[in-house]
Amino acid sequence: MTGTKKALLIGYNYESHKHFSSVPAEDNIEKLKPVLKNREIGNFEVWELLDKPLQETTQELEKFFRDGRADDLLLLYFSGHGVLHPREQQLYLATHGTDPTLLRTTAISARDVKNWMEHARSKRIAVLLDCCYGGAITRSVIEQGDPRTENALERLSGEGRIIIAAADRLEIAHDSIFTDAVVKGLDTGEADLNGDGDVSVDELYAYVHHEVQKRHRNQRPIKHGTLIGDLILATNRYRLLPLPPELEQHLNDQDPQKRIASTHGLRFLIAGDFEAGLKRAARRELHRLSGADPDTAVREAARRVLPSAVPPRVAPPETRRQRWIKSARALTLVTALVCVPPAVVQPPHPPTSGLCTPIVKQPNGVLSLGTLLPNNTGAFVYTGPALNAGVQLAMKDVSNYADGIPGIDVKLDAGNQKDEGDPAANTASRSIDELLSNQVDVIIGPATSAVGHKIIDKTTCAGVILFSPSNTSQLFTTYPDHGLYFRTSPPATVEGTALGRLVVADHNSTVVVMSRNDEYGNDLREATVAEIRKSRVRVVDSFHYEPNSADYSKDIQRIKSQNPDAIVLIGFSESARILAGMIQNGLGPQRKRVYGTISNLNNSLSAQVRSQNPGVLAGMKGTVPDPGDVTFVKRLLEEHPGLRSLNFAAQAYDAVIITALAAATAGTDAPAAIASKINDVTRGGTKCYSFRECMTLVRNNRDIAYVGPSGPLDFSDSGEPISGTYLIGEIQPDGTVKIPGKESGGP
């Protein structure tokens, strides 16, 4: 099945209720929600209704089942009181306004819920009822299950849906025990009883039944309903997945050098964006090598890697069966993970892998640069002109320095200026192959983090520096890049801090944050949400969308259902289509506070949304990168008067200048030596503000701290700025972005 997993969580606390005792419904939902939303466990889209009026709850229930598609999995959870009508023997779910003597008009009828489920297109429905205190049930039934309860639940179930209730008699369901068992079983993976890596509804019921009975023998959860095949609710994130065959082969090789090389591959798996089960398997192998390998050098190599690896969490024995990785990302690893030292294998260009000893490129008197930027295609193509303009201006400044860099000629040939294309295409891979064949030493780019992840291994294993002006994925901070990857833009956490503060400063009460589903979007969304949640502003929904989708109506309706004060949209060129749909649904900047980011807020966005009405996005705000000091901007526009956007031009300029200064400091054009000096030229020495000024200091053997048009760089040991300044842009009635103020991000 390929449909979406959707969950509706309903709860009532009954505080100071005349007829019902209080229930920890809010606590139950807060415990269950993150487990269901976790992409490694439930991967559900989650909506919650807490203490809502009866009419609102029933309307949302009906829409929840009505809007589900045939291949969707729908999960309904209720935490509160269940009441049996004394004559009808029908189950009712109590709200905060329920009167036990007027159940038909003041409570949620199970008959209605059954009707909505029967008419739903989805035939994969699960209902979890954590109900207690059946007000109309006599307390005389204590030794065995009440058949009236079971009959009512059986009527609620049916073909294509499963009902699991906390107890066979509603009145003795103990607060939270049922929900606690559900959360524990999913969160720890213990409910994966057969160890196949998935948690089916039958496994969850068996596990919860056992856990509840352990704590209270007189509470017996029950299950009703029928399904064709298994209904998989969640994934066991602690299952162990098999390592790629090539890596397994190196781990078991008699040659200690190959086992040492494998430790870098294990670190690569732990640091990368891979499934938790694969990370656990890698950690386990590192621990084994560090303590049990017969070769001292192998043990020491594993121990050097281990400090950055969290000790493995031991799963129950019955959940540790292995299965093959089915994700495309891991399949790529299986086919291309191992890159061994040149003494063992010497391909013309090493396979894309974190498992390699990089080729050591020798100096030849020429520092050959190449670029990998969105020149012709891709969702980020509108940034290409500014990025290239920044590179070209930097090359002009380096070339015009009369004294030059002693013994080094810095070149950027026209044939080495390549297109990175769209992350989903193979354009970047082909471009990298051509650049490596042309023997470049440094590549300025790529612009997008997704492309960066695709080509970083191939580039760094070839001994070539990769220097991005705009990558922001947090993964690069700890990536095993052999000290050859750098960036002039700080990680997404920094922009997320600035963007979150902007949303809070505008006195919004509720906000929805949506992002494209890739490294950049998800990292920035999570960082923004984390900053907003430090305030009193409530994030009512946070989700990602598929950037290549033909239709965003479902995502737009999801925003509309929350009716937030503010909407944050994190996207690339597809943002224009999403904004057009938002405007049609009354969610545009004229009615809501809408925020963008450095990736979509630019002077051409309004025209892309509605070319005949440039003011359609007037009032939309967001973060934009600092275009640089006034002098830099003036020079840039003189050289390239047609630029519509300056985004990342300063960062691209700085990447070239830093590279040239590092080469001058190292006294060689060898990439490894240059890389060893890149961080140093941005920190710790005398501040200098131009290539000429800095070169004067370098020639006098002075340490420098280059400050470029993008601001102080002050690189960390990871090769990136630790803070950044973001301007706050606002779209004007003529469609241009005006910059009224700044927001700082970082520590």
Coordinates of N, CA and C in Angstrom, one line a residue, residues 252-388:
N252 N 34.9 -8.4 7.4 CA 35.3 -9.8 7.6 C 36.6 -10.1 6.9
D253 N 37.2 -9.1 6.2 CA 38.4 -9.4 5.4 C 39.6 -9.7 6.3
Q254 N 40.5 -10.5 5.9 CA 41.7 -10.8 6.6 C 42.7 -9.6 6.7
D255 N 42.6 -8.7 5.7 CA 43.5 -7.6 5.6 C 43.1 -6.5 6.6
P256 N 43.9 -6.2 7.6 CA 43.6 -5.2 8.7 C 43.3 -3.8 8.0
Q257 N 43.9 -3.5 6.9 CA 43.7 -2.2 6.3 C 42.3 -2.0 5.8
K258 N 41.8 -3.1 5.3 CA 40.4 -3.1 4.8 C 39.4 -2.9 6.0
R259 N 39.7 -3.6 7.1 CA 38.9 -3.5 8.3 C 39.0 -2.0 8.9
I260 N 40.2 -1.5 8.8 CA 40.3 -0.1 9.3 C 39.5 0.9 8.4
A261 N 39.6 0.6 7.0 CA 38.8 1.4 6.1 C 37.3 1.3 6.4
S262 N 36.9 0.1 6.9 CA 35.5 -0.1 7.1 C 35.0 0.8 8.3
T263 N 35.9 1.2 9.2 CA 35.4 2.0 10.4 C 34.9 3.3 9.9
H264 N 35.5 3.9 8.8 CA 35.1 5.1 8.2 C 33.7 5.0 7.6
G265 N 33.5 3.8 7.0 CA 32.2 3.5 6.4 C 31.1 3.4 7.5
L266 N 31.4 2.8 8.6 CA 30.5 2.7 9.7 C 30.2 4.1 10.3
R267 N 31.2 4.9 10.4 CA 30.9 6.3 10.9 C 30.0 7.0 9.9
F268 N 30.3 6.8 8.6 CA 29.4 7.4 7.6 C 28.0 7.1 7.7
L269 N 27.7 5.8 8.0 CA 26.3 5.3 8.2 C 25.7 6.0 9.5
I270 N 26.5 6.1 10.5 CA 26.0 6.7 11.8 C 25.7 8.1 11.6
A271 N 26.5 8.9 10.9 CA 26.4 10.3 10.7 C 25.4 10.7 9.7
G272 N 25.1 9.8 8.7 CA 24.3 10.1 7.6 C 22.8 10.0 7.9
D273 N 22.0 10.4 6.9 CA 20.5 10.3 7.0 C 20.0 8.9 6.5
F274 N 20.3 7.9 7.4 CA 19.9 6.6 7.1 C 19.0 6.0 8.2
E275 N 18.3 4.9 7.9 CA 17.4 4.4 8.9 C 18.1 4.0 10.2
A276 N 17.3 4.1 11.3 CA 17.9 3.9 12.6 C 18.4 2.5 12.7
G277 N 17.7 1.5 12.1 CA 18.2 0.1 12.2 C 19.6 -0.1 11.6
L278 N 19.9 0.7 10.5 CA 21.2 0.6 9.9 C 22.2 1.3 10.8
K279 N 21.9 2.4 11.4 CA 22.8 3.1 12.3 C 23.1 2.2 13.5
R280 N 22.1 1.5 14.0 CA 22.3 0.6 15.2 C 23.3 -0.6 14.8
A281 N 23.1 -1.1 13.6 CA 24.0 -2.2 13.2 C 25.4 -1.7 13.0
A282 N 25.5 -0.4 12.5 CA 26.9 0.1 12.4 C 27.5 0.4 13.7
R283 N 26.8 0.9 14.7 CA 27.3 1.1 16.0 C 27.8 -0.3 16.7
R284 N 26.9 -1.3 16.5 CA 27.3 -2.6 17.1 C 28.6 -3.1 16.5
E285 N 28.8 -2.9 15.2 CA 30.0 -3.4 14.6 C 31.2 -2.6 15.1
L286 N 31.1 -1.3 15.3 CA 32.2 -0.5 15.8 C 32.6 -1.0 17.2
H287 N 31.6 -1.3 18.0 CA 31.9 -1.8 19.4 C 32.6 -3.1 19.3
R288 N 32.1 -3.9 18.4 CA 32.8 -5.3 18.2 C 34.2 -5.1 17.8
L289 N 34.5 -4.2 16.8 CA 35.8 -4.0 16.3 C 36.7 -3.4 17.4
S290 N 36.2 -2.5 18.2 CA 37.0 -1.8 19.2 C 37.4 -2.7 20.4
G291 N 36.6 -3.8 20.6 CA 37.0 -4.6 21.7 C 37.4 -6.0 21.4
A292 N 37.1 -6.5 20.2 CA 37.3 -7.9 19.9 C 38.2 -8.2 18.7
D293 N 38.5 -7.1 17.9 CA 39.4 -7.4 16.7 C 40.8 -7.8 17.1
P294 N 41.4 -8.8 16.5 CA 42.7 -9.2 16.9 C 43.8 -8.3 16.6
D295 N 43.6 -7.3 15.7 CA 44.6 -6.3 15.3 C 44.5 -5.1 16.1
T296 N 45.6 -4.7 16.7 CA 45.6 -3.5 17.6 C 45.3 -2.2 16.8
A297 N 45.8 -2.1 15.6 CA 45.5 -0.9 14.8 C 44.0 -0.8 14.4
V298 N 43.3 -1.9 14.2 CA 41.9 -1.9 13.9 C 41.1 -1.5 15.1
R299 N 41.5 -2.0 16.3 CA 40.8 -1.7 17.5 C 40.9 -0.2 17.8
E300 N 42.2 0.4 17.6 CA 42.4 1.8 17.9 C 41.6 2.6 16.9
A301 N 41.5 2.2 15.6 CA 40.7 3.0 14.6 C 39.3 3.0 15.0
A302 N 38.7 1.9 15.4 CA 37.3 1.8 15.8 C 37.1 2.7 17.1
R303 N 38.0 2.7 18.0 CA 37.9 3.5 19.2 C 37.9 5.0 18.9
R304 N 38.7 5.4 17.9 CA 38.7 6.8 17.5 C 37.4 7.3 16.9
V305 N 36.7 6.4 16.3 CA 35.4 6.7 15.7 C 34.3 6.7 16.7
L306 N 34.4 5.8 17.7 CA 33.3 5.6 18.7 C 32.9 6.8 19.5
P307 N 33.8 7.8 19.8 CA 33.3 8.9 20.6 C 32.2 9.7 20.0
S308 N 32.1 9.7 18.7 CA 31.0 10.4 18.0 C 29.8 9.6 17.8
A309 N 29.8 8.3 18.2 CA 28.7 7.4 18.0 C 28.0 7.1 19.4
V310 N 26.7 7.3 19.4 CA 26.0 7.0 20.6 C 26.0 5.5 20.9
P311 N 26.2 5.0 22.1 CA 26.2 3.6 22.4 C 24.9 3.0 21.9
P312 N 24.9 1.8 21.4 CA 23.7 1.2 20.9 C 22.7 0.8 22.0
R313 N 21.5 1.0 21.6 CA 20.4 0.6 22.5 C 20.1 -0.9 22.2
V314 N 20.1 -1.8 23.2 CA 19.8 -3.2 22.9 C 18.4 -3.4 22.9
A315 N 17.9 -4.0 21.7 CA 16.5 -4.3 21.6 C 16.2 -5.7 22.1
P316 N 15.0 -6.0 22.4 CA 14.6 -7.4 22.9 C 15.1 -8.4 21.9
P317 N 15.5 -9.6 22.3 CA 16.0 -10.6 21.4 C 15.1 -10.9 20.3
E318 N 13.8 -10.9 20.5 CA 12.9 -11.4 19.5 C 12.6 -10.3 18.4
T319 N 13.2 -9.1 18.6 CA 13.0 -8.1 17.6 C 14.3 -7.8 16.7
R320 N 15.2 -8.7 16.8 CA 16.5 -8.4 16.2 C 16.7 -9.2 14.9
R321 N 15.7 -9.6 14.2 CA 15.8 -10.2 12.9 C 16.2 -9.2 11.9
Q322 N 16.9 -9.6 10.9 CA 17.3 -8.6 9.8 C 16.5 -8.8 8.6
R323 N 16.4 -7.7 7.9 CA 15.7 -7.7 6.6 C 16.4 -6.7 5.6
W324 N 16.3 -6.9 4.3 CA 17.0 -6.1 3.4 C 16.4 -4.7 3.4
I325 N 17.2 -3.7 3.2 CA 16.8 -2.3 3.1 C 16.1 -2.1 1.8
K326 N 14.9 -1.4 1.9 CA 14.1 -1.2 0.7 C 14.1 0.2 0.2
S327 N 14.7 1.1 1.0 CA 14.7 2.5 0.6 C 15.7 2.7 -0.5
A328 N 15.4 3.6 -1.4 CA 16.3 3.9 -2.5 C 17.7 4.4 -2.0
R329 N 17.6 5.2 -0.9 CA 18.9 5.7 -0.4 C 19.8 4.6 0.0
A330 N 19.3 3.6 0.7 CA 20.1 2.5 1.2 C 20.5 1.6 0.1
L331 N 19.6 1.5 -0.9 CA 20.0 0.7 -2.1 C 21.2 1.3 -2.8
T332 N 21.2 2.6 -2.8 CA 22.4 3.2 -3.4 C 23.7 2.9 -2.7
L333 N 23.5 2.9 -1.3 CA 24.7 2.5 -0.5 C 25.1 1.1 -0.9
V334 N 24.2 0.2 -1.0 CA 24.5 -1.2 -1.2 C 25.4 -1.4 -2.5
T335 N 25.1 -0.5 -3.5 CA 25.8 -0.7 -4.8 C 27.1 0.2 -4.8
A336 N 27.2 1.1 -3.9 CA 28.4 2.0 -4.1 C 29.0 2.5 -2.8
L337 N 29.0 1.7 -1.8 CA 29.5 2.3 -0.5 C 31.0 2.2 -0.4
V338 N 31.7 1.1 -0.9 CA 33.1 0.9 -0.6 C 34.0 1.6 -1.5
C339 N 34.9 2.3 -0.9 CA 36.0 3.0 -1.7 C 37.2 2.7 -0.9
V340 N 38.1 1.8 -1.4 CA 39.3 1.4 -0.6 C 40.5 2.2 -1.0
P341 N 41.6 2.1 -0.2 CA 42.8 2.9 -0.5 C 43.3 2.6 -1.9
P342 N 44.0 3.6 -2.5 CA 44.4 3.4 -3.9 C 45.4 2.2 -4.1
A343 N 46.1 1.8 -3.0 CA 47.0 0.7 -3.1 C 46.2 -0.6 -3.4
V344 N 44.9 -0.6 -3.0 CA 44.1 -1.8 -3.2 C 43.4 -1.7 -4.6
V345 N 42.7 -0.6 -4.8 CA 41.9 -0.4 -6.0 C 42.2 1.0 -6.5
Q346 N 42.5 1.2 -7.7 CA 42.7 2.6 -8.2 C 41.9 2.9 -9.4
P347 N 40.6 3.1 -9.2 CA 39.8 3.5 -10.4 C 40.1 4.9 -10.8
P348 N 39.8 5.4 -12.0 CA 40.1 6.8 -12.4 C 39.4 7.8 -11.5
H349 N 38.2 7.5 -11.0 CA 37.6 8.4 -10.0 C 37.0 7.4 -9.0
P350 N 37.3 7.6 -7.7 CA 36.8 6.6 -6.7 C 35.2 6.6 -6.7
P351 N 34.7 5.4 -6.3 CA 33.2 5.3 -6.2 C 32.7 6.3 -5.1
T352 N 31.5 6.7 -5.3 CA 30.9 7.6 -4.3 C 30.8 6.9 -3.0
S353 N 31.5 7.4 -2.0 CA 31.5 6.7 -0.7 C 32.2 7.4 0.4
G354 N 31.8 7.2 1.6 CA 32.5 7.8 2.8 C 33.6 6.8 3.2
L355 N 33.7 5.6 2.5 CA 34.7 4.6 2.9 C 35.8 4.8 1.9
C356 N 36.8 5.7 2.1 CA 37.8 5.8 1.1 C 39.0 6.6 1.8
T357 N 40.1 6.4 1.2 CA 41.3 7.2 1.5 C 41.4 8.2 0.3
P358 N 41.1 9.5 0.5 CA 41.1 10.4 -0.7 C 42.4 10.4 -1.5
I359 N 42.3 10.5 -2.8 CA 43.4 10.7 -3.6 C 44.1 12.0 -3.2
V360 N 45.5 11.9 -3.2 CA 46.2 13.1 -2.8 C 46.7 13.8 -4.1
K361 N 46.1 14.9 -4.4 CA 46.4 15.6 -5.7 C 47.7 16.4 -5.5
Q362 N 48.6 16.3 -6.4 CA 49.9 17.0 -6.3 C 49.8 18.4 -6.9
P363 N 50.6 19.3 -6.4 CA 50.6 20.7 -6.9 C 51.2 20.8 -8.3
N364 N 50.7 21.7 -9.1 CA 51.3 21.9 -10.5 C 51.4 23.4 -10.9
G365 N 51.2 24.2 -9.8 CA 51.3 25.6 -10.1 C 50.0 26.3 -10.5
V366 N 49.0 25.5 -10.8 CA 47.7 26.1 -11.2 C 46.6 25.6 -10.2
L367 N 45.9 26.6 -9.6 CA 44.8 26.3 -8.8 C 43.5 26.4 -9.7
S368 N 43.1 25.2 -10.1 CA 42.0 25.1 -11.1 C 40.6 25.0 -10.3
L369 N 39.8 26.0 -10.5 CA 38.5 26.1 -9.9 C 37.4 25.6 -10.9
G370 N 36.4 25.0 -10.4 CA 35.2 24.7 -11.2 C 34.0 25.2 -10.4
T371 N 32.8 25.3 -11.1 CA 31.6 25.7 -10.4 C 30.5 24.6 -10.7
L372 N 29.7 24.4 -9.7 CA 28.5 23.5 -9.9 C 27.3 24.2 -9.3
L373 N 26.7 25.0 -10.1 CA 25.6 25.9 -9.7 C 24.4 25.7 -10.6
P374 N 23.2 26.2 -10.2 CA 22.0 26.0 -11.0 C 22.0 27.0 -12.2
N375 N 22.7 26.7 -13.2 CA 22.8 27.6 -14.4 C 21.6 27.5 -15.3
N376 N 21.1 26.3 -15.5 CA 20.1 26.1 -16.6 C 18.8 25.5 -16.1
T377 N 18.9 24.6 -15.1 CA 17.7 23.8 -14.7 C 17.7 23.7 -13.2
G378 N 16.6 23.1 -12.7 CA 16.4 22.8 -11.3 C 15.5 23.8 -10.6
A379 N 15.0 23.4 -9.4 CA 14.0 24.2 -8.7 C 14.7 25.5 -8.1
F380 N 16.0 25.5 -8.0 CA 16.7 26.6 -7.4 C 17.4 27.5 -8.5
V381 N 17.0 27.3 -9.7 CA 17.6 27.9 -10.9 C 17.6 29.5 -10.8
Y382 N 16.6 30.0 -10.1 CA 16.5 31.5 -10.1 C 17.7 32.1 -9.2
T383 N 18.4 31.3 -8.5 CA 19.6 31.8 -7.7 C 20.8 31.8 -8.5
G384 N 20.8 31.1 -9.7 CA 22.0 30.9 -10.5 C 22.7 32.2 -10.9
P385 N 22.0 33.2 -11.4 CA 22.6 34.4 -11.8 C 23.4 35.1 -10.7
A386 N 22.8 35.2 -9.5 CA 23.5 35.9 -8.4 C 24.7 35.1 -8.0
L387 N 24.6 33.8 -7.9 CA 25.7 32.9 -7.5 C 26.9 33.1 -8.5
N388 N 26.6 33.0 -9.7 CA 27.6 33.1 -10.7 C 28.2 34.5 -10.7

